[in-house]
mmCIF file of C-alpha atoms in Angstrom:
data_model
loop_
_atom_site.group_PDB
_atom_site.id
_atom_site.type_symbol
_atom_site.label_atom_id
_atom_site.label_comp_id
_atom_site.label_asym_id
_atom_site.label_seq_id
_atom_site.Cartn_x
_atom_site.Cartn_y
_atom_site.Cartn_z
ATOM 1 C CA MET A 1 0.165 -0.442 0.071
ATOM 2 C CA GLU A 2 2.670 2.401 0.709
ATOM 3 C CA PRO A 3 4.127 2.790 -2.819
ATOM 4 C CA THR A 4 0.427 3.620 -3.750
ATOM 5 C CA ASP A 5 0.271 6.347 -1.120
ATOM 6 C CA ASP A 6 3.675 7.572 -2.324
ATOM 7 C CA SER A 7 2.378 7.864 -5.803
ATOM 8 C CA ASP A 8 -1.133 9.357 -4.597
ATOM 9 C CA TYR A 9 1.012 11.872 -2.902
ATOM 10 C CA LEU A 10 3.320 12.627 -5.379
ATOM 11 C CA LEU A 11 0.694 13.212 -8.097
ATOM 12 C CA ARG A 12 -1.028 15.635 -5.642
ATOM 13 C CA SER A 13 2.067 17.305 -5.153
ATOM 14 C CA ALA A 14 2.816 17.691 -8.645
ATOM 15 C CA ALA A 15 -0.991 18.620 -8.939
ATOM 16 C CA MET A 16 -0.338 21.524 -6.725
ATOM 17 C CA GLN A 17 2.787 22.818 -7.953
ATOM 18 C CA THR A 18 1.091 22.855 -11.492
ATOM 19 C CA ALA A 19 -1.767 24.547 -10.069
ATOM 20 C CA ASN A 20 0.196 27.251 -8.106
ATOM 21 C CA SER A 21 2.292 27.992 -10.877
ATOM 22 C CA ILE A 22 -0.377 28.480 -13.290
ATOM 23 C CA LEU A 23 -2.009 30.794 -10.375
ATOM 24 C CA LEU A 24 1.212 33.070 -10.339
ATOM 25 C CA LEU A 25 1.302 32.878 -14.385
ATOM 26 C CA ARG A 26 -2.335 34.191 -14.288
ATOM 27 C CA GLN A 27 -1.866 36.734 -11.847
ATOM 28 C CA ARG A 28 1.170 37.941 -13.705
ATOM 29 C CA SER A 29 -0.439 38.203 -16.637
ATOM 30 C CA GLU A 30 -3.339 40.148 -15.181
ATOM 31 C CA ARG A 31 -1.023 42.651 -13.615
ATOM 32 C CA GLU A 32 0.786 42.949 -16.925
ATOM 33 C CA LEU A 33 -2.776 43.422 -18.619
ATOM 34 C CA VAL A 34 -3.234 46.093 -15.895
ATOM 35 C CA GLN A 35 -0.229 47.737 -16.404
ATOM 36 C CA ALA A 36 -0.430 47.577 -20.371
ATOM 37 C CA LYS A 37 -4.147 49.081 -20.073
ATOM 38 C CA GLU A 38 -2.989 52.038 -17.789
ATOM 39 C CA ALA A 39 -0.315 52.791 -19.944
ATOM 40 C CA LEU A 40 -2.425 53.037 -23.043
ATOM 41 C CA GLU A 41 -4.885 54.967 -21.071
ATOM 42 C CA ARG A 42 -2.173 57.389 -20.389
ATOM 43 C CA LYS A 43 -0.740 57.668 -24.024
ATOM 44 C CA THR A 44 -4.582 58.032 -24.989
ATOM 45 C CA GLU A 45 -4.510 61.088 -22.573
ATOM 46 C CA GLU A 46 -0.896 62.324 -23.588
ATOM 47 C CA LEU A 47 -2.107 61.762 -27.394
ATOM 48 C CA ALA A 48 -5.329 64.155 -26.597
ATOM 49 C CA HIS A 49 -3.763 66.579 -25.068
ATOM 50 C CA SER A 50 -1.129 67.009 -27.523
ATOM 51 C CA LEU A 51 -3.969 67.103 -30.285
ATOM 52 C CA SER A 52 -5.860 69.794 -28.052
ATOM 53 C CA MET A 53 -2.929 71.772 -27.631
ATOM 54 C CA MET A 54 -2.060 71.422 -31.439
ATOM 55 C CA ARG A 55 -5.187 72.727 -32.485
ATOM 56 C CA ALA A 56 -5.175 75.526 -30.157
ATOM 57 C CA THR A 57 -1.918 76.474 -31.627
ATOM 58 C CA LEU A 58 -3.170 76.475 -35.270
ATOM 59 C CA GLU A 59 -6.367 78.307 -34.279
ATOM 60 C CA SER A 60 -4.396 81.255 -32.615
ATOM 61 C CA THR A 61 -2.142 81.787 -35.616
ATOM 62 C CA THR A 62 -2.572 84.684 -37.966
ATOM 63 C CA ASP A 63 -1.926 82.536 -40.576
ATOM 64 C CA GLY A 64 -3.992 80.432 -42.717
ATOM 65 C CA ILE A 65 -3.068 77.152 -42.102
ATOM 66 C CA VAL A 66 -3.457 73.728 -44.241
ATOM 67 C CA VAL A 67 -2.747 70.236 -43.853
ATOM 68 C CA THR A 68 -2.306 67.676 -46.713
ATOM 69 C CA ASP A 69 -1.183 63.912 -47.263
ATOM 70 C CA MET A 70 1.668 62.867 -49.489
ATOM 71 C CA THR A 71 -1.321 62.695 -52.454
ATOM 72 C CA GLY A 72 -2.335 66.588 -51.890
ATOM 73 C CA LYS A 73 -5.404 65.574 -49.712
ATOM 74 C CA VAL A 74 -6.467 68.136 -47.062
ATOM 75 C CA THR A 75 -6.591 66.430 -43.846
ATOM 76 C CA GLY A 76 -6.726 69.179 -41.387
ATOM 77 C CA PHE A 77 -7.038 73.292 -41.796
ATOM 78 C CA ASN A 78 -7.595 76.076 -39.292
ATOM 79 C CA GLY A 79 -10.587 78.706 -38.718
ATOM 80 C CA LYS A 80 -7.893 81.216 -40.420
ATOM 81 C CA TYR A 81 -8.165 79.354 -44.136
ATOM 82 C CA THR A 82 -11.715 79.589 -43.876
ATOM 83 C CA GLU A 83 -12.135 83.148 -43.321
ATOM 84 C CA MET A 84 -9.474 83.374 -46.231
ATOM 85 C CA LEU A 85 -11.852 81.537 -48.416
ATOM 86 C CA GLY A 86 -14.755 83.401 -46.979
ATOM 87 C CA LEU A 87 -16.376 80.484 -46.457
ATOM 88 C CA PRO A 88 -18.026 79.345 -43.131
ATOM 89 C CA GLY A 89 -16.342 76.448 -41.493
ATOM 90 C CA GLU A 90 -18.922 73.904 -41.820
ATOM 91 C CA ARG A 91 -19.163 74.327 -45.519
ATOM 92 C CA THR A 92 -15.193 74.112 -45.725
ATOM 93 C CA HIS A 93 -15.573 70.696 -44.329
ATOM 94 C CA ALA A 94 -18.057 69.233 -46.583
ATOM 95 C CA LEU A 95 -15.530 70.113 -49.781
ATOM 96 C CA ASP A 96 -13.287 67.672 -50.936
ATOM 97 C CA SER A 97 -9.456 68.573 -51.708
ATOM 98 C CA GLU A 98 -9.739 69.325 -55.423
ATOM 99 C CA GLN A 99 -12.830 71.466 -54.703
ATOM 100 C CA LEU A 100 -11.042 73.667 -52.092
ATOM 101 C CA ARG A 101 -8.209 74.252 -54.620
ATOM 102 C CA GLU A 102 -10.697 74.727 -57.553
ATOM 103 C CA LEU A 103 -12.657 77.465 -54.971
ATOM 104 C CA PHE A 104 -9.238 79.241 -54.043
ATOM 105 C CA SER A 105 -8.177 79.252 -57.300
ATOM 106 C CA ARG A 106 -11.499 81.255 -58.750
ATOM 107 C CA GLN A 107 -10.206 84.096 -56.556
ATOM 108 C CA LEU A 108 -7.002 84.743 -57.841
ATOM 109 C CA ARG A 109 -5.701 86.674 -60.637
ATOM 110 C CA ASP A 110 -4.020 83.429 -62.460
ATOM 111 C CA PRO A 111 -6.115 80.749 -61.199
ATOM 112 C CA GLU A 112 -4.176 78.256 -64.254
ATOM 113 C CA GLN A 113 -0.996 79.230 -62.900
ATOM 114 C CA PHE A 114 -1.966 78.403 -59.176
ATOM 115 C CA LEU A 115 -3.505 74.978 -59.923
ATOM 116 C CA GLY A 116 -0.330 74.160 -62.152
ATOM 117 C CA ARG A 117 1.746 75.300 -59.306
ATOM 118 C CA ILE A 118 -0.052 73.009 -56.679
ATOM 119 C CA ARG A 119 0.373 70.247 -59.274
ATOM 120 C CA GLU A 120 4.217 70.783 -59.776
ATOM 121 C CA ILE A 121 4.805 70.427 -55.912
ATOM 122 C CA TYR A 122 3.434 67.381 -55.523
ATOM 123 C CA GLU A 123 5.191 65.894 -58.828
ATOM 124 C CA SER A 124 8.849 67.415 -57.622
ATOM 125 C CA VAL A 125 8.043 66.987 -53.745
ATOM 126 C CA PRO A 126 10.585 70.004 -52.723
ATOM 127 C CA PRO A 127 11.408 70.129 -49.034
ATOM 128 C CA GLU A 128 9.981 73.373 -48.802
ATOM 129 C CA THR A 129 8.187 75.933 -51.163
ATOM 130 C CA PHE A 130 7.509 79.800 -51.258
ATOM 131 C CA ASP A 131 5.082 81.608 -53.546
ATOM 132 C CA VAL A 132 3.139 84.965 -53.770
ATOM 133 C CA LEU A 133 -0.409 84.782 -54.520
ATOM 134 C CA GLU A 134 -2.117 87.839 -56.537
ATOM 135 C CA PHE A 135 -5.992 87.975 -55.789
ATOM 136 C CA ALA A 136 -8.191 89.475 -58.233
ATOM 137 C CA ASP A 137 -9.683 91.701 -55.600
ATOM 138 C CA GLY A 138 -6.003 93.012 -54.772
ATOM 139 C CA ARG A 139 -5.038 91.127 -51.775
ATOM 140 C CA VAL A 140 -1.413 89.798 -51.892
ATOM 141 C CA PHE A 141 -0.620 86.373 -49.584
ATOM 142 C CA GLU A 142 2.745 84.688 -48.917
ATOM 143 C CA ARG A 143 2.034 81.114 -49.118
ATOM 144 C CA TYR A 144 4.856 78.254 -47.997
ATOM 145 C CA SER A 145 4.936 75.004 -47.744
ATOM 146 C CA LYS A 146 6.953 72.560 -45.959
ATOM 147 C CA MET A 147 7.269 68.743 -46.004
ATOM 148 C CA GLN A 148 5.778 66.900 -42.726
ATOM 149 C CA THR A 149 7.737 64.305 -41.479
ATOM 150 C CA ILE A 150 7.035 61.465 -38.928
ATOM 151 C CA ASP A 151 10.380 58.724 -37.806
ATOM 152 C CA ASN A 152 11.861 60.306 -41.173
ATOM 153 C CA ARG A 153 9.323 59.487 -43.190
ATOM 154 C CA SER A 154 7.294 61.726 -45.512
ATOM 155 C CA VAL A 155 3.896 61.619 -44.830
ATOM 156 C CA GLY A 156 2.468 64.818 -46.015
ATOM 157 C CA ARG A 157 2.554 68.775 -46.216
ATOM 158 C CA VAL A 158 2.062 71.912 -44.191
ATOM 159 C CA TRP A 159 0.499 75.085 -45.666
ATOM 160 C CA SER A 160 0.735 78.327 -44.520
ATOM 161 C CA PHE A 161 -0.916 81.576 -45.942
ATOM 162 C CA ARG A 162 0.138 84.890 -44.664
ATOM 163 C CA ASP A 163 -2.074 88.169 -45.668
ATOM 164 C CA VAL A 164 0.724 90.612 -46.831
ATOM 165 C CA THR A 165 -1.663 93.193 -48.703
ATOM 166 C CA GLU A 166 -0.755 96.403 -46.441
ATOM 167 C CA ARG A 167 2.928 95.649 -46.250
ATOM 168 C CA ASN A 168 2.829 94.951 -50.239
ATOM 169 C CA GLN A 169 1.321 98.158 -50.894
ATOM 170 C CA SER A 170 3.450 100.154 -48.819
ATOM 171 C CA GLU A 171 6.469 98.548 -50.515
ATOM 172 C CA ILE A 172 4.726 99.921 -53.769
ATOM 173 C CA ILE A 173 4.053 103.523 -52.507
ATOM 174 C CA SER A 174 7.666 103.735 -50.889
ATOM 175 C CA GLN A 175 9.068 102.727 -54.418
ATOM 176 C CA ARG A 176 6.877 105.057 -56.096
ATOM 177 C CA LEU A 177 8.087 107.878 -53.872
ATOM 178 C CA ALA A 178 11.459 106.930 -54.427
ATOM 179 C CA GLU A 179 10.972 107.060 -57.960
ATOM 180 C CA ILE A 180 9.210 110.449 -57.751
ATOM 181 C CA VAL A 181 12.206 111.833 -55.354
ATOM 182 C CA SER A 182 14.903 110.422 -57.842
ATOM 183 C CA SER A 183 13.570 111.483 -60.781
ATOM 184 C CA SER A 184 12.534 115.082 -59.685
ATOM 185 C CA ASP A 185 14.427 117.986 -61.336
ATOM 186 C CA ASP A 186 13.951 119.919 -57.733
ATOM 187 C CA ALA A 187 16.679 119.073 -55.235
ATOM 188 C CA ILE A 188 15.479 116.887 -52.511
ATOM 189 C CA VAL A 189 17.597 116.034 -49.471
ATOM 190 C CA GLY A 190 16.810 114.035 -46.411
ATOM 191 C CA LYS A 191 18.606 114.090 -43.615
ATOM 192 C CA ASP A 192 18.022 112.631 -39.685
ATOM 193 C CA LEU A 193 17.373 114.289 -36.613
ATOM 194 C CA ASN A 194 21.086 115.048 -36.048
ATOM 195 C CA SER A 195 21.241 116.464 -39.521
ATOM 196 C CA ILE A 196 23.270 113.640 -41.302
ATOM 197 C CA VAL A 197 22.173 113.310 -44.838
ATOM 198 C CA THR A 198 20.414 110.334 -45.491
ATOM 199 C CA SER A 199 18.976 110.912 -48.851
ATOM 200 C CA TRP A 200 20.485 113.078 -52.018
ATOM 201 C CA ASN A 201 18.511 113.119 -55.212
ATOM 202 C CA SER A 202 19.817 113.785 -58.921
ATOM 203 C CA GLY A 203 18.469 117.397 -58.810
ATOM 204 C CA ALA A 204 20.334 117.987 -55.760
ATOM 205 C CA GLU A 205 23.274 116.843 -57.288
ATOM 206 C CA ARG A 206 22.762 119.177 -60.026
ATOM 207 C CA MET A 207 22.151 121.974 -57.850
ATOM 208 C CA PHE A 208 24.848 122.068 -55.575
ATOM 209 C CA GLY A 209 27.600 119.868 -57.561
ATOM 210 C CA TYR A 210 28.056 117.079 -55.041
ATOM 211 C CA SER A 211 27.379 113.543 -55.791
ATOM 212 C CA ALA A 212 25.132 111.292 -53.256
ATOM 213 C CA SER A 213 28.209 109.018 -52.537
ATOM 214 C CA GLU A 214 29.805 112.235 -51.497
ATOM 215 C CA MET A 215 27.113 113.446 -49.192
ATOM 216 C CA ILE A 216 24.859 110.504 -47.644
ATOM 217 C CA GLY A 217 26.314 109.813 -44.214
ATOM 218 C CA THR A 218 27.809 113.668 -43.976
ATOM 219 C CA SER A 219 26.341 116.461 -42.120
ATOM 220 C CA ILE A 220 24.137 118.916 -43.734
#
């Protein structure tokens, strides 16, 4: 009878050890699952926070921002862009990428040039681009684009549109005034508060006999 009792004892002991091992494995697996779930929840919260911060940043900028994928499909934009299009946000969301570009192009002086340039950019895939857009109503925008990468892999392009109409008009006015001053028969001299000559036109050269290079930077 003793061998049988020993065998039963060994079997029961082995079964208990196996059960304990399974229980420990189950407990460890449950702990790992809980930890993985908590880590995933933290990552999800961090991602949601990052997305919220990114959206807040996009909405606070004075530039119109558009994000596209590698095929040119619009994947996101801010409210400033919809203002530039002259459309409410809900209608802009309802349009596809081709419709948005077509709508934008209609407002420009040269729609075909605009659309052709877009095609060129997506075909040549430059890291960065810069263009000046002239609208039919006289507005002038600077358009920048930059390749967007994740883990050194190109995933799309970010476009920014900046209204430089006032600056452009100021530059045009300044240029015209400079041309008027330069070509005037009258002697026109500019100086700063310390009476140092800052400009000396051709009329002043003829009247006083000194060239601009001789006079600019000297005391009046």
